[in-house]
PDB file of C-alpha atoms in Angstrom:
ATOM      1  CA  MET U   1       0.000   0.000   0.000  1.00 48.00           C
ATOM      2  CA  LYS U   2       1.369   3.412  -0.951  1.00 49.00           C
ATOM      3  CA  ILE U   3       1.402   5.952   1.903  1.00 49.00           C
ATOM      4  CA  PRO U   4       0.131   9.416   0.869  1.00 51.00           C
ATOM      5  CA  PHE U   5       2.924  11.992   0.822  1.00 45.00           C
ATOM      6  CA  THR U   6       1.230  14.279   3.378  1.00 45.00           C
ATOM      7  CA  LEU U   7       0.877  11.409   5.875  1.00 45.00           C
ATOM      8  CA  PHE U   8       4.517  10.457   5.338  1.00 43.00           C
ATOM      9  CA  VAL U   9       5.660  14.022   6.052  1.00 41.00           C
ATOM     10  CA  CYS U  10       3.529  14.216   9.206  1.00 44.00           C
ATOM     11  CA  PHE U  11       4.817  10.841  10.418  1.00 44.00           C
ATOM     12  CA  THR U  12       8.442  11.836   9.788  1.00 42.00           C
ATOM     13  CA  LEU U  13       7.947  15.165  11.557  1.00 39.00           C
ATOM     14  CA  SER U  14       6.350  13.499  14.571  1.00 42.00           C
ATOM     15  CA  ILE U  15       9.334  11.157  14.930  1.00 41.00           C
ATOM     16  CA  LYS U  16      11.723  14.114  14.762  1.00 38.00           C
ATOM     17  CA  LEU U  17       9.789  16.099  17.371  1.00 39.00           C
ATOM     18  CA  CYS U  18       9.587  13.129  19.740  1.00 43.00           C
ATOM     19  CA  ALA U  19      13.334  12.635  19.414  1.00 41.00           C
ATOM     20  CA  GLN U  20      13.938  16.280  20.340  1.00 48.00           C
ATOM     21  CA  ALA U  21      11.811  15.893  23.459  1.00 71.00           C
ATOM     22  CA  THR U  22      13.574  12.762  24.720  1.00 86.00           C
ATOM     23  CA  ILE U  23      16.605  12.531  27.006  1.00 94.00           C
ATOM     24  CA  PRO U  24      19.960  11.621  25.351  1.00 95.00           C
ATOM     25  CA  GLU U  25      21.177   8.078  25.974  1.00 94.00           C
ATOM     26  CA  ASP U  26      24.353   9.244  27.732  1.00 96.00           C
ATOM     27  CA  TYR U  27      22.390  11.361  30.239  1.00 98.00           C
ATOM     28  CA  LYS U  28      21.242   9.975  33.582  1.00 97.00           C
ATOM     29  CA  LEU U  29      18.795  11.253  36.164  1.00 97.00           C
ATOM     30  CA  VAL U  30      21.044  12.994  38.708  1.00 97.00           C
ATOM     31  CA  TYR U  31      18.376  14.692  40.836  1.00 98.00           C
ATOM     32  CA  SER U  32      14.624  14.492  41.386  1.00 98.00           C
ATOM     33  CA  GLN U  33      12.327  16.001  43.989  1.00 98.00           C
ATOM     34  CA  ASP U  34       8.554  15.802  44.469  1.00 98.00           C
ATOM     35  CA  PHE U  35       8.422  17.494  47.916  1.00 98.00           C
ATOM     36  CA  GLU U  36       6.305  14.747  49.464  1.00 97.00           C
ATOM     37  CA  SER U  37       8.696  14.687  52.415  1.00 94.00           C
ATOM     38  CA  THR U  38       8.862  17.768  54.630  1.00 88.00           C
ATOM     39  CA  GLU U  39      12.624  17.148  54.780  1.00 94.00           C
ATOM     40  CA  ALA U  40      12.846  18.050  51.074  1.00 97.00           C
ATOM     41  CA  ILE U  41      13.250  21.721  51.933  1.00 96.00           C
ATOM     42  CA  HIS U  42      16.741  20.961  53.274  1.00 96.00           C
ATOM     43  CA  ASP U  43      17.927  20.236  49.711  1.00 97.00           C
ATOM     44  CA  PHE U  44      17.900  23.972  49.042  1.00 98.00           C
ATOM     45  CA  GLU U  45      19.787  27.124  49.914  1.00 97.00           C
ATOM     46  CA  MET U  46      17.504  30.157  49.703  1.00 98.00           C
ATOM     47  CA  THR U  47      18.157  33.858  49.488  1.00 98.00           C
ATOM     48  CA  ASP U  48      15.599  34.027  52.332  1.00 98.00           C
ATOM     49  CA  SER U  49      14.295  30.743  53.747  1.00 97.00           C
ATOM     50  CA  LYS U  50      11.460  32.521  55.604  1.00 98.00           C
ATOM     51  CA  VAL U  51       9.448  33.067  52.405  1.00 98.00           C
ATOM     52  CA  TRP U  52       9.522  29.418  51.309  1.00 98.00           C
ATOM     53  CA  ARG U  53       7.370  26.583  52.647  1.00 97.00           C
ATOM     54  CA  ILE U  54       6.161  23.090  51.816  1.00 97.00           C
ATOM     55  CA  SER U  55       2.594  23.529  50.591  1.00 96.00           C
ATOM     56  CA  LYS U  56      -0.163  21.773  48.673  1.00 95.00           C
ATOM     57  CA  GLY U  57       0.129  21.550  44.911  1.00 94.00           C
ATOM     58  CA  SER U  58      -2.003  20.022  42.187  1.00 93.00           C
ATOM     59  CA  ASN U  59      -0.853  16.515  43.075  1.00 91.00           C
ATOM     60  CA  GLY U  60       0.436  16.286  46.637  1.00 96.00           C
ATOM     61  CA  ASN U  61       3.037  18.599  48.121  1.00 97.00           C
ATOM     62  CA  CYS U  62       5.107  21.296  46.430  1.00 98.00           C
ATOM     63  CA  LEU U  63       7.499  24.083  47.423  1.00 98.00           C
ATOM     64  CA  GLU U  64       5.829  27.490  47.570  1.00 98.00           C
ATOM     65  CA  LEU U  65       7.300  30.977  47.404  1.00 98.00           C
ATOM     66  CA  VAL U  66       4.929  33.124  49.463  1.00 98.00           C
ATOM     67  CA  GLY U  67       6.520  36.592  49.478  1.00 96.00           C
ATOM     68  CA  LYS U  68       9.507  38.760  48.622  1.00 95.00           C
ATOM     69  CA  SER U  69      12.829  37.734  50.129  1.00 97.00           C
ATOM     70  CA  ASN U  70      14.636  39.944  52.589  1.00 97.00           C
ATOM     71  CA  TYR U  71      17.656  39.886  50.315  1.00 97.00           C
ATOM     72  CA  LYS U  72      19.458  42.598  48.398  1.00 95.00           C
ATOM     73  CA  PRO U  73      21.677  41.311  45.594  1.00 96.00           C
ATOM     74  CA  GLU U  74      24.947  43.113  44.908  1.00 96.00           C
ATOM     75  CA  VAL U  75      23.817  43.714  41.313  1.00 97.00           C
ATOM     76  CA  ARG U  76      20.297  43.927  39.860  1.00 97.00           C
ATOM     77  CA  SER U  77      19.017  40.332  39.666  1.00 98.00           C
ATOM     78  CA  PRO U  78      16.188  38.169  41.079  1.00 98.00           C
ATOM     79  CA  TYR U  79      15.463  38.471  44.804  1.00 97.00           C
ATOM     80  CA  ASN U  80      13.815  35.108  45.338  1.00 98.00           C
ATOM     81  CA  ILE U  81      16.027  32.084  44.655  1.00 98.00           C
ATOM     82  CA  ALA U  82      16.023  28.499  45.903  1.00 98.00           C
ATOM     83  CA  LEU U  83      19.246  26.766  44.866  1.00 98.00           C
ATOM     84  CA  ILE U  84      19.657  22.977  44.712  1.00 97.00           C
ATOM     85  CA  LYS U  85      22.670  22.597  47.001  1.00 95.00           C
ATOM     86  CA  ASN U  86      24.392  19.392  45.933  1.00 92.00           C
ATOM     87  CA  VAL U  87      23.946  19.381  42.158  1.00 95.00           C
ATOM     88  CA  LEU U  88      26.836  21.071  40.315  1.00 97.00           C
ATOM     89  CA  LEU U  89      26.704  20.567  36.548  1.00 97.00           C
ATOM     90  CA  GLY U  90      28.064  21.495  33.148  1.00 97.00           C
ATOM     91  CA  ASP U  91      25.652  20.128  30.516  1.00 98.00           C
ATOM     92  CA  PHE U  92      22.151  19.361  31.757  1.00 98.00           C
ATOM     93  CA  ILE U  93      18.431  19.068  31.080  1.00 98.00           C
ATOM     94  CA  TYR U  94      16.452  20.649  33.906  1.00 98.00           C
ATOM     95  CA  GLU U  95      12.679  20.155  34.120  1.00 98.00           C
ATOM     96  CA  ILE U  96      10.214  21.495  36.670  1.00 98.00           C
ATOM     97  CA  ARG U  97       6.481  22.074  37.079  1.00 98.00           C
ATOM     98  CA  LEU U  98       5.453  25.661  37.796  1.00 98.00           C
ATOM     99  CA  ASN U  99       2.392  27.490  39.097  1.00 98.00           C
ATOM    100  CA  GLN U 100       2.502  31.293  38.924  1.00 98.00           C
ATOM    101  CA  ASN U 101      -0.214  32.364  41.364  1.00 97.00           C
ATOM    102  CA  GLY U 102       0.211  36.136  41.355  1.00 95.00           C
ATOM    103  CA  ARG U 103      -1.673  38.938  39.644  1.00 95.00           C
ATOM    104  CA  GLU U 104      -1.606  39.374  35.870  1.00 97.00           C
ATOM    105  CA  TYR U 105       0.710  42.115  34.565  1.00 96.00           C
ATOM    106  CA  GLY U 106       3.512  42.369  32.001  1.00 97.00           C
ATOM    107  CA  HIS U 107       6.281  41.147  34.307  1.00 98.00           C
ATOM    108  CA  ARG U 108       4.247  38.361  35.967  1.00 98.00           C
ATOM    109  CA  ASP U 109       7.039  35.822  36.236  1.00 98.00           C
ATOM    110  CA  LEU U 110       8.728  32.739  37.520  1.00 98.00           C
ATOM    111  CA  CYS U 111      12.416  32.075  36.910  1.00 98.00           C
ATOM    112  CA  LEU U 112      14.839  29.209  36.448  1.00 98.00           C
ATOM    113  CA  MET U 113      18.463  29.848  37.396  1.00 98.00           C
ATOM    114  CA  PHE U 114      21.488  27.884  36.189  1.00 98.00           C
ATOM    115  CA  GLY U 115      25.251  28.166  35.873  1.00 98.00           C
ATOM    116  CA  ILE U 116      25.232  29.674  39.376  1.00 97.00           C
ATOM    117  CA  THR U 117      28.854  30.128  40.483  1.00 96.00           C
ATOM    118  CA  ASN U 118      28.173  32.768  43.132  1.00 96.00           C
ATOM    119  CA  ALA U 119      25.495  35.310  44.025  1.00 97.00           C
ATOM    120  CA  SER U 120      26.553  37.716  41.252  1.00 97.00           C
ATOM    121  CA  ASN U 121      27.439  35.278  38.462  1.00 98.00           C
ATOM    122  CA  PHE U 122      24.773  33.107  36.848  1.00 98.00           C
ATOM    123  CA  TYR U 123      22.184  32.763  34.093  1.00 98.00           C
ATOM    124  CA  TYR U 124      18.436  32.817  34.521  1.00 98.00           C
ATOM    125  CA  THR U 125      15.360  32.685  32.369  1.00 98.00           C
ATOM    126  CA  HIS U 126      12.580  35.092  33.274  1.00 98.00           C
ATOM    127  CA  ILE U 127       9.341  33.560  32.002  1.00 98.00           C
ATOM    128  CA  ALA U 128       6.837  36.418  31.918  1.00 98.00           C
ATOM    129  CA  SER U 129       3.567  37.526  30.350  1.00 98.00           C
ATOM    130  CA  LYS U 130       5.100  40.139  28.055  1.00 98.00           C
ATOM    131  CA  ALA U 131       8.600  40.427  26.599  1.00 98.00           C
ATOM    132  CA  ASP U 132      10.632  43.608  26.958  1.00 97.00           C
ATOM    133  CA  ALA U 133      14.218  44.516  27.808  1.00 96.00           C
ATOM    134  CA  HIS U 134      13.821  43.062  31.306  1.00 97.00           C
ATOM    135  CA  ALA U 135      11.200  40.337  30.900  1.00 98.00           C
ATOM    136  CA  ASN U 136      10.508  37.019  29.171  1.00 98.00           C
ATOM    137  CA  SER U 137      14.090  36.403  28.152  1.00 98.00           C
ATOM    138  CA  ILE U 138      17.345  34.674  29.061  1.00 98.00           C
ATOM    139  CA  PHE U 139      19.637  36.838  31.178  1.00 98.00           C
ATOM    140  CA  ILE U 140      23.221  36.834  32.358  1.00 98.00           C
ATOM    141  CA  VAL U 141      24.302  38.242  35.727  1.00 98.00           C
ATOM    142  CA  ASN U 142      28.054  38.729  35.450  1.00 98.00           C
ATOM    143  CA  ASP U 143      29.131  41.110  38.235  1.00 98.00           C
ATOM    144  CA  ASN U 144      26.816  43.633  36.592  1.00 98.00           C
ATOM    145  CA  PRO U 145      23.039  44.140  36.486  1.00 98.00           C
ATOM    146  CA  ARG U 146      21.200  41.421  34.558  1.00 98.00           C
ATOM    147  CA  LYS U 147      21.407  41.666  30.783  1.00 98.00           C
ATOM    148  CA  SER U 148      19.255  39.933  28.188  1.00 98.00           C
ATOM    149  CA  ILE U 149      21.238  37.554  25.946  1.00 98.00           C
ATOM    150  CA  ALA U 150      18.383  35.815  24.105  1.00 98.00           C
ATOM    151  CA  SER U 151      18.858  35.444  20.362  1.00 98.00           C
ATOM    152  CA  GLU U 152      15.302  34.185  19.985  1.00 98.00           C
ATOM    153  CA  ARG U 153      12.245  34.536  22.218  1.00 98.00           C
ATOM    154  CA  THR U 154       8.483  34.771  22.073  1.00 98.00           C
ATOM    155  CA  LYS U 155       6.490  37.958  22.641  1.00 98.00           C
ATOM    156  CA  GLY U 156       5.299  36.622  25.983  1.00 98.00           C
ATOM    157  CA  THR U 157       4.277  33.542  27.944  1.00 98.00           C
ATOM    158  CA  SER U 158       0.748  32.879  29.183  1.00 98.00           C
ATOM    159  CA  TRP U 159       0.569  31.722  32.809  1.00 98.00           C
ATOM    160  CA  GLY U 160      -3.218  31.414  32.701  1.00 97.00           C
ATOM    161  CA  ALA U 161      -5.288  31.245  35.882  1.00 97.00           C
ATOM    162  CA  VAL U 162      -3.747  31.343  39.353  1.00 96.00           C
ATOM    163  CA  ASP U 163      -4.266  27.589  39.758  1.00 96.00           C
ATOM    164  CA  ASP U 164      -2.798  26.586  36.358  1.00 98.00           C
ATOM    165  CA  TRP U 165       0.338  24.425  36.272  1.00 98.00           C
ATOM    166  CA  HIS U 166       2.937  24.302  33.503  1.00 98.00           C
ATOM    167  CA  THR U 167       6.096  22.345  32.744  1.00 98.00           C
ATOM    168  CA  ALA U 168       9.303  24.217  31.945  1.00 98.00           C
ATOM    169  CA  ARG U 169      12.630  22.841  30.776  1.00 98.00           C
ATOM    170  CA  ALA U 170      16.084  24.428  30.501  1.00 98.00           C
ATOM    171  CA  VAL U 171      18.743  22.763  28.339  1.00 98.00           C
ATOM    172  CA  ARG U 172      22.429  23.694  28.510  1.00 98.00           C
ATOM    173  CA  LYS U 173      25.222  22.610  26.147  1.00 98.00           C
ATOM    174  CA  VAL U 174      28.467  24.082  27.447  1.00 97.00           C
ATOM    175  CA  LYS U 175      30.766  23.344  24.493  1.00 96.00           C
ATOM    176  CA  GLU U 176      28.434  25.036  22.024  1.00 96.00           C
ATOM    177  CA  GLY U 177      27.349  27.659  24.554  1.00 98.00           C
ATOM    178  CA  GLY U 178      23.754  26.714  23.840  1.00 98.00           C
ATOM    179  CA  ILE U 179      20.814  27.531  26.115  1.00 98.00           C
ATOM    180  CA  GLU U 180      17.229  26.578  25.268  1.00 98.00           C
ATOM    181  CA  ILE U 181      14.083  27.155  27.302  1.00 98.00           C
ATOM    182  CA  TYR U 182      10.869  25.174  26.779  1.00 98.00           C
ATOM    183  CA  PHE U 183       7.382  25.784  28.182  1.00 98.00           C
ATOM    184  CA  ASP U 184       4.773  22.994  28.033  1.00 98.00           C
ATOM    185  CA  ASP U 185       5.771  22.040  24.466  1.00 97.00           C
ATOM    186  CA  MET U 186       9.074  20.171  24.844  1.00 96.00           C
ATOM    187  CA  THR U 187       9.665  20.126  21.081  1.00 95.00           C
ATOM    188  CA  LYS U 188       9.886  23.864  20.425  1.00 96.00           C
ATOM    189  CA  PRO U 189      11.860  26.300  22.609  1.00 98.00           C
ATOM    190  CA  ILE U 190      10.322  29.623  23.614  1.00 98.00           C
ATOM    191  CA  MET U 191      13.807  31.129  24.065  1.00 98.00           C
ATOM    192  CA  LYS U 192      17.341  30.510  22.824  1.00 98.00           C
ATOM    193  CA  ALA U 193      20.729  32.000  23.644  1.00 98.00           C
ATOM    194  CA  THR U 194      24.403  31.290  23.071  1.00 98.00           C
ATOM    195  CA  ASP U 195      26.909  32.233  25.760  1.00 98.00           C
ATOM    196  CA  ALA U 196      30.134  30.728  27.106  1.00 95.00           C
ATOM    197  CA  HIS U 197      30.785  32.671  30.314  1.00 96.00           C
ATOM    198  CA  PHE U 198      29.843  29.999  32.845  1.00 97.00           C
ATOM    199  CA  LYS U 199      31.035  26.450  32.129  1.00 96.00           C
ATOM    200  CA  SER U 200      29.375  24.940  35.188  1.00 97.00           C
ATOM    201  CA  GLY U 201      27.234  25.912  38.140  1.00 97.00           C
ATOM    202  CA  TYR U 202      24.270  25.156  40.343  1.00 97.00           C
ATOM    203  CA  LEU U 203      20.588  25.133  39.399  1.00 98.00           C
ATOM    204  CA  GLY U 204      17.812  27.056  41.076  1.00 98.00           C
ATOM    205  CA  PHE U 205      14.346  28.503  40.684  1.00 98.00           C
ATOM    206  CA  GLY U 206      12.221  31.313  42.037  1.00 98.00           C
ATOM    207  CA  SER U 207      10.989  34.699  40.880  1.00 98.00           C
ATOM    208  CA  PHE U 208      12.244  38.206  40.408  1.00 96.00           C
ATOM    209  CA  ASP U 209       9.629  39.589  42.801  1.00 92.00           C
ATOM    210  CA  ASP U 210       6.449  37.489  42.438  1.00 97.00           C
ATOM    211  CA  THR U 211       5.046  34.349  44.091  1.00 97.00           C
ATOM    212  CA  GLY U 212       4.438  30.786  42.893  1.00 98.00           C
ATOM    213  CA  LYS U 213       4.686  27.058  43.445  1.00 98.00           C
ATOM    214  CA  PHE U 214       7.291  24.552  42.226  1.00 98.00           C
ATOM    215  CA  ASP U 215       7.085  20.768  41.961  1.00 98.00           C
ATOM    216  CA  ASP U 216       8.347  17.584  40.309  1.00 98.00           C
ATOM    217  CA  ILE U 217      11.938  18.604  39.627  1.00 98.00           C
ATOM    218  CA  LYS U 218      13.972  16.331  37.379  1.00 98.00           C
ATOM    219  CA  VAL U 219      17.564  16.929  36.292  1.00 98.00           C
ATOM    220  CA  TRP U 220      19.438  14.820  33.755  1.00 98.00           C
ATOM    221  CA  ALA U 221      23.133  15.189  32.951  1.00 98.00           C
ATOM    222  CA  PRO U 222      26.030  13.184  31.499  1.00 97.00           C
ATOM    223  CA  THR U 223      28.044  13.769  34.693  1.00 94.00           C
ATOM    224  CA  ILE U 224      27.810  15.536  38.041  1.00 91.00           C
ATOM    225  CA  LEU U 225      30.658  17.663  39.411  1.00 91.00           C
ATOM    226  CA  LYS U 226      31.937  17.927  42.974  1.00 82.00           C
ATOM    227  CA  PRO U 227      29.839  20.525  44.787  1.00 79.00           C
ATOM    228  CA  LYS U 228      31.111  23.291  47.062  1.00 72.00           C
ATOM    229  CA  LYS U 229      29.303  24.878  50.008  1.00 70.00           C
ATOM    230  CA  GLY U 230      27.468  28.184  50.294  1.00 71.00           C
ATOM    231  CA  ILE U 231      26.404  30.617  47.592  1.00 81.00           C
ATOM    232  CA  PHE U 232      24.131  33.232  49.183  1.00 76.00           C
ATOM    233  CA  ASN U 233      25.332  32.948  52.798  1.00 66.00           C
TER     234      ASN U 233
END
């Protein structure tokens, strides 16, 4: 039986997209967290631990950011950060479920941080409702106020209702300098950047100055590096 050309193209495209969404064979799961244990909070170093708590999510427990941290960064960058303490990586795939439960406005955001070497040197993606010079982009903090480095990005990201959950993924390829950010659709990035400043670092999440919930963290990498102690303290 001869397969119609249009069906063949669709089938081929679907295989390609599925392959892009999968984890490479040489990567292994190096960290996961579902926050079902109240001890899970000890996996993290926060800019201010008083504004984080184990809370209820859409499926069991989650980690919730409930207010603005009592923290003043040395250079303009996010206030609210929870860093995964014992996971130091070069290349990685970092996936997390997010619920932005604040009011709707242009900078309504949640963030993923990566390549964290210290409190003033890291990358982060600011996933926000409307893109501008300071929102909905990939940023570098390099001993100077955050600067957008995205080569591609969307005009904005819809968080939906205050009880909506989404899945985000950050992908880092150090040798190529590649950074890709995905949101719900793991086959098409919403942001891309190329930068080679930070070859390794810690991962984190939070918000510039909003609130939200975080759950079901999974991190894959070809190797894990030896961690050091203390970033924000």
